[in-house]
Amino acid sequence: QHMYASASTAVRFDPRPGDRAGLAVIQNDEYWYLLSVANEGGTKQVRLERRAGPDDPAAGKLIASRPLPKGAKAPTELRIRARGALYDFEYATR
């Protein structure tokens, strides 16, 4: 609803393959971004996915991913900032 906003969370999550948890920016079912902690191929990682219209996959398209440190006990911090038509996606680990 707002053009300028920020949302953040700390995720302490040990996902099984296919699980993910995080933050989403949603315009509607066909246009969204998801910044999440997930398990892909047995690796815990931060993922940025997006769906940009009805021709994109319903589950979203992977834009970027980074592995997280193995055995880390601290939560992963996630943040999305909206700056008009631009978005910043950030994560941090300790």
mmCIF file with all atom_site columns, C-alpha atoms in Angstrom:
data_model
loop_
_atom_site.group_PDB
_atom_site.id
_atom_site.type_symbol
_atom_site.label_atom_id
_atom_site.label_alt_id
_atom_site.label_comp_id
_atom_site.label_asym_id
_atom_site.label_entity_id
_atom_site.label_seq_id
_atom_site.pdbx_PDB_ins_code
_atom_site.Cartn_x
_atom_site.Cartn_y
_atom_site.Cartn_z
_atom_site.occupancy
_atom_site.B_iso_or_equiv
_atom_site.pdbx_formal_charge
_atom_site.auth_seq_id
_atom_site.auth_comp_id
_atom_site.auth_asym_id
_atom_site.auth_atom_id
_atom_site.pdbx_PDB_model_num
ATOM 1  C CA . GLN A 1 1  ? 0.000  0.000   0.000   1.00 0.00 ? 1  GLN A CA 1
ATOM 2  C CA . HIS A 1 2  ? 2.894  2.389   0.690   1.00 0.00 ? 2  HIS A CA 1
ATOM 3  C CA . MET A 1 3  ? 5.601  3.410   -1.804  1.00 0.00 ? 3  MET A CA 1
ATOM 4  C CA . TYR A 1 4  ? 8.314  3.788   0.875   1.00 0.00 ? 4  TYR A CA 1
ATOM 5  C CA . ALA A 1 5  ? 8.529  1.159   3.594   1.00 0.00 ? 5  ALA A CA 1
ATOM 6  C CA . SER A 1 6  ? 10.825 -1.265  5.357   1.00 0.00 ? 6  SER A CA 1
ATOM 7  C CA . ALA A 1 7  ? 10.102 -4.671  6.871   1.00 0.00 ? 7  ALA A CA 1
ATOM 8  C CA . SER A 1 8  ? 12.522 -6.956  8.683   1.00 0.00 ? 8  SER A CA 1
ATOM 9  C CA . THR A 1 9  ? 12.566 -10.142 10.703  1.00 0.00 ? 9  THR A CA 1
ATOM 10 C CA . ALA A 1 10 ? 15.006 -12.550 12.316  1.00 0.00 ? 10 ALA A CA 1
ATOM 11 C CA . VAL A 1 11 ? 14.536 -16.162 11.218  1.00 0.00 ? 11 VAL A CA 1
ATOM 12 C CA . ARG A 1 12 ? 15.768 -19.074 13.310  1.00 0.00 ? 12 ARG A CA 1
ATOM 13 C CA . PHE A 1 13 ? 14.802 -21.951 11.084  1.00 0.00 ? 13 PHE A CA 1
ATOM 14 C CA . ASP A 1 14 ? 16.227 -25.384 10.310  1.00 0.00 ? 14 ASP A CA 1
ATOM 15 C CA . PRO A 1 15 ? 14.343 -26.168 7.096   1.00 0.00 ? 15 PRO A CA 1
ATOM 16 C CA . ARG A 1 16 ? 13.805 -29.580 5.619   1.00 0.00 ? 16 ARG A CA 1
ATOM 17 C CA . PRO A 1 17 ? 14.157 -29.854 1.816   1.00 0.00 ? 17 PRO A CA 1
ATOM 18 C CA . GLY A 1 18 ? 11.433 -27.750 0.201   1.00 0.00 ? 18 GLY A CA 1
ATOM 19 C CA . ASP A 1 19 ? 10.664 -25.703 3.340   1.00 0.00 ? 19 ASP A CA 1
ATOM 20 C CA . ARG A 1 20 ? 11.121 -21.917 3.398   1.00 0.00 ? 20 ARG A CA 1
ATOM 21 C CA . ALA A 1 21 ? 10.310 -19.028 5.701   1.00 0.00 ? 21 ALA A CA 1
ATOM 22 C CA . GLY A 1 22 ? 10.866 -15.304 5.367   1.00 0.00 ? 22 GLY A CA 1
ATOM 23 C CA . LEU A 1 23 ? 9.404  -12.044 4.028   1.00 0.00 ? 23 LEU A CA 1
ATOM 24 C CA . ALA A 1 24 ? 7.276  -11.368 0.948   1.00 0.00 ? 24 ALA A CA 1
ATOM 25 C CA . VAL A 1 25 ? 6.312  -8.293  -1.049  1.00 0.00 ? 25 VAL A CA 1
ATOM 26 C CA . ILE A 1 26 ? 2.985  -9.035  -2.729  1.00 0.00 ? 26 ILE A CA 1
ATOM 27 C CA . GLN A 1 27 ? 1.109  -7.055  -5.338  1.00 0.00 ? 27 GLN A CA 1
ATOM 28 C CA . ASN A 1 28 ? -1.211 -10.006 -6.162  1.00 0.00 ? 28 ASN A CA 1
ATOM 29 C CA . ASP A 1 29 ? -0.967 -13.758 -6.859  1.00 0.00 ? 29 ASP A CA 1
ATOM 30 C CA . GLU A 1 30 ? 0.962  -13.148 -10.086 1.00 0.00 ? 30 GLU A CA 1
ATOM 31 C CA . TYR A 1 31 ? 3.406  -10.410 -8.978  1.00 0.00 ? 31 TYR A CA 1
ATOM 32 C CA . TRP A 1 32 ? 5.533  -10.858 -5.847  1.00 0.00 ? 32 TRP A CA 1
ATOM 33 C CA . TYR A 1 33 ? 9.021  -11.220 -4.345  1.00 0.00 ? 33 TYR A CA 1
ATOM 34 C CA . LEU A 1 34 ? 10.028 -13.667 -1.593  1.00 0.00 ? 34 LEU A CA 1
ATOM 35 C CA . LEU A 1 35 ? 13.205 -13.349 0.509   1.00 0.00 ? 35 LEU A CA 1
ATOM 36 C CA . SER A 1 36 ? 13.550 -16.541 2.521   1.00 0.00 ? 36 SER A CA 1
ATOM 37 C CA . VAL A 1 37 ? 15.687 -19.075 4.345   1.00 0.00 ? 37 VAL A CA 1
ATOM 38 C CA . ALA A 1 38 ? 15.303 -22.431 2.612   1.00 0.00 ? 38 ALA A CA 1
ATOM 39 C CA . ASN A 1 39 ? 16.835 -25.879 2.180   1.00 0.00 ? 39 ASN A CA 1
ATOM 40 C CA . GLU A 1 40 ? 17.781 -26.649 -1.407  1.00 0.00 ? 40 GLU A CA 1
ATOM 41 C CA . GLY A 1 41 ? 19.713 -29.808 -2.173  1.00 0.00 ? 41 GLY A CA 1
ATOM 42 C CA . GLY A 1 42 ? 20.581 -30.271 1.493   1.00 0.00 ? 42 GLY A CA 1
ATOM 43 C CA . THR A 1 43 ? 22.093 -26.773 1.776   1.00 0.00 ? 43 THR A CA 1
ATOM 44 C CA . LYS A 1 44 ? 20.591 -24.099 4.022   1.00 0.00 ? 44 LYS A CA 1
ATOM 45 C CA . GLN A 1 45 ? 20.518 -20.839 2.082   1.00 0.00 ? 45 GLN A CA 1
ATOM 46 C CA . VAL A 1 46 ? 19.002 -17.406 1.658   1.00 0.00 ? 46 VAL A CA 1
ATOM 47 C CA . ARG A 1 47 ? 16.955 -17.196 -1.540  1.00 0.00 ? 47 ARG A CA 1
ATOM 48 C CA . LEU A 1 48 ? 15.349 -14.361 -3.468  1.00 0.00 ? 48 LEU A CA 1
ATOM 49 C CA . GLU A 1 49 ? 12.503 -15.445 -5.728  1.00 0.00 ? 49 GLU A CA 1
ATOM 50 C CA . ARG A 1 50 ? 10.030 -13.508 -7.812  1.00 0.00 ? 50 ARG A CA 1
ATOM 51 C CA . ARG A 1 51 ? 6.956  -14.040 -9.893  1.00 0.00 ? 51 ARG A CA 1
ATOM 52 C CA . ALA A 1 52 ? 6.450  -11.384 -12.551 1.00 0.00 ? 52 ALA A CA 1
ATOM 53 C CA . GLY A 1 53 ? 3.213  -12.267 -14.278 1.00 0.00 ? 53 GLY A CA 1
ATOM 54 C CA . PRO A 1 54 ? 1.099  -15.229 -15.339 1.00 0.00 ? 54 PRO A CA 1
ATOM 55 C CA . ASP A 1 55 ? 3.842  -16.582 -17.640 1.00 0.00 ? 55 ASP A CA 1
ATOM 56 C CA . ASP A 1 56 ? 6.335  -16.981 -14.760 1.00 0.00 ? 56 ASP A CA 1
ATOM 57 C CA . PRO A 1 57 ? 6.275  -20.248 -12.784 1.00 0.00 ? 57 PRO A CA 1
ATOM 58 C CA . ALA A 1 58 ? 3.611  -20.229 -10.045 1.00 0.00 ? 58 ALA A CA 1
ATOM 59 C CA . ALA A 1 59 ? 6.270  -21.139 -7.472  1.00 0.00 ? 59 ALA A CA 1
ATOM 60 C CA . GLY A 1 60 ? 8.429  -18.194 -8.537  1.00 0.00 ? 60 GLY A CA 1
ATOM 61 C CA . LYS A 1 61 ? 11.740 -17.844 -10.327 1.00 0.00 ? 61 LYS A CA 1
ATOM 62 C CA . LEU A 1 62 ? 15.021 -17.892 -8.423  1.00 0.00 ? 62 LEU A CA 1
ATOM 63 C CA . ILE A 1 63 ? 16.861 -14.574 -8.797  1.00 0.00 ? 63 ILE A CA 1
ATOM 64 C CA . ALA A 1 64 ? 19.707 -15.097 -6.303  1.00 0.00 ? 64 ALA A CA 1
ATOM 65 C CA . SER A 1 65 ? 20.810 -17.450 -3.528  1.00 0.00 ? 65 SER A CA 1
ATOM 66 C CA . ARG A 1 66 ? 23.647 -17.644 -1.021  1.00 0.00 ? 66 ARG A CA 1
ATOM 67 C CA . PRO A 1 67 ? 24.568 -20.552 1.257   1.00 0.00 ? 67 PRO A CA 1
ATOM 68 C CA . LEU A 1 68 ? 24.398 -19.904 4.994   1.00 0.00 ? 68 LEU A CA 1
ATOM 69 C CA . PRO A 1 69 ? 27.188 -20.948 7.381   1.00 0.00 ? 69 PRO A CA 1
ATOM 70 C CA . LYS A 1 70 ? 26.862 -24.596 8.420   1.00 0.00 ? 70 LYS A CA 1
ATOM 71 C CA . GLY A 1 71 ? 25.845 -25.141 12.019  1.00 0.00 ? 71 GLY A CA 1
ATOM 72 C CA . ALA A 1 72 ? 25.103 -21.464 12.701  1.00 0.00 ? 72 ALA A CA 1
ATOM 73 C CA . LYS A 1 73 ? 22.829 -21.096 15.727  1.00 0.00 ? 73 LYS A CA 1
ATOM 74 C CA . ALA A 1 74 ? 22.145 -17.343 15.467  1.00 0.00 ? 74 ALA A CA 1
ATOM 75 C CA . PRO A 1 75 ? 19.073 -16.220 13.532  1.00 0.00 ? 75 PRO A CA 1
ATOM 76 C CA . THR A 1 76 ? 19.355 -14.972 9.956   1.00 0.00 ? 76 THR A CA 1
ATOM 77 C CA . GLU A 1 77 ? 18.199 -11.380 9.654   1.00 0.00 ? 77 GLU A CA 1
ATOM 78 C CA . LEU A 1 78 ? 16.120 -10.515 6.572   1.00 0.00 ? 78 LEU A CA 1
ATOM 79 C CA . ARG A 1 79 ? 15.038 -7.054  5.396   1.00 0.00 ? 79 ARG A CA 1
ATOM 80 C CA . ILE A 1 80 ? 13.102 -5.676  2.417   1.00 0.00 ? 80 ILE A CA 1
ATOM 81 C CA . ARG A 1 81 ? 13.056 -1.941  1.713   1.00 0.00 ? 81 ARG A CA 1
ATOM 82 C CA . ALA A 1 82 ? 10.679 -0.328  -0.778  1.00 0.00 ? 82 ALA A CA 1
ATOM 83 C CA . ARG A 1 83 ? 11.879 2.916   -2.377  1.00 0.00 ? 83 ARG A CA 1
ATOM 84 C CA . GLY A 1 84 ? 9.153  3.834   -4.819  1.00 0.00 ? 84 GLY A CA 1
ATOM 85 C CA . ALA A 1 85 ? 9.461  1.368   -7.706  1.00 0.00 ? 85 ALA A CA 1
ATOM 86 C CA . LEU A 1 86 ? 12.793 0.012   -6.357  1.00 0.00 ? 86 LEU A CA 1
ATOM 87 C CA . TYR A 1 87 ? 13.333 -2.688  -3.739  1.00 0.00 ? 87 TYR A CA 1
ATOM 88 C CA . ASP A 1 88 ? 16.383 -3.564  -1.648  1.00 0.00 ? 88 ASP A CA 1
ATOM 89 C CA . PHE A 1 89 ? 16.714 -7.131  -0.354  1.00 0.00 ? 89 PHE A CA 1
ATOM 90 C CA . GLU A 1 90 ? 19.203 -7.696  2.477   1.00 0.00 ? 90 GLU A CA 1
ATOM 91 C CA . TYR A 1 91 ? 20.291 -10.463 4.820   1.00 0.00 ? 91 TYR A CA 1
ATOM 92 C CA . ALA A 1 92 ? 22.819 -10.766 7.623   1.00 0.00 ? 92 ALA A CA 1
ATOM 93 C CA . THR A 1 93 ? 24.205 -13.585 9.736   1.00 0.00 ? 93 THR A CA 1
ATOM 94 C CA . ARG A 1 94 ? 26.194 -13.476 12.985  1.00 0.00 ? 94 ARG A CA 1
#
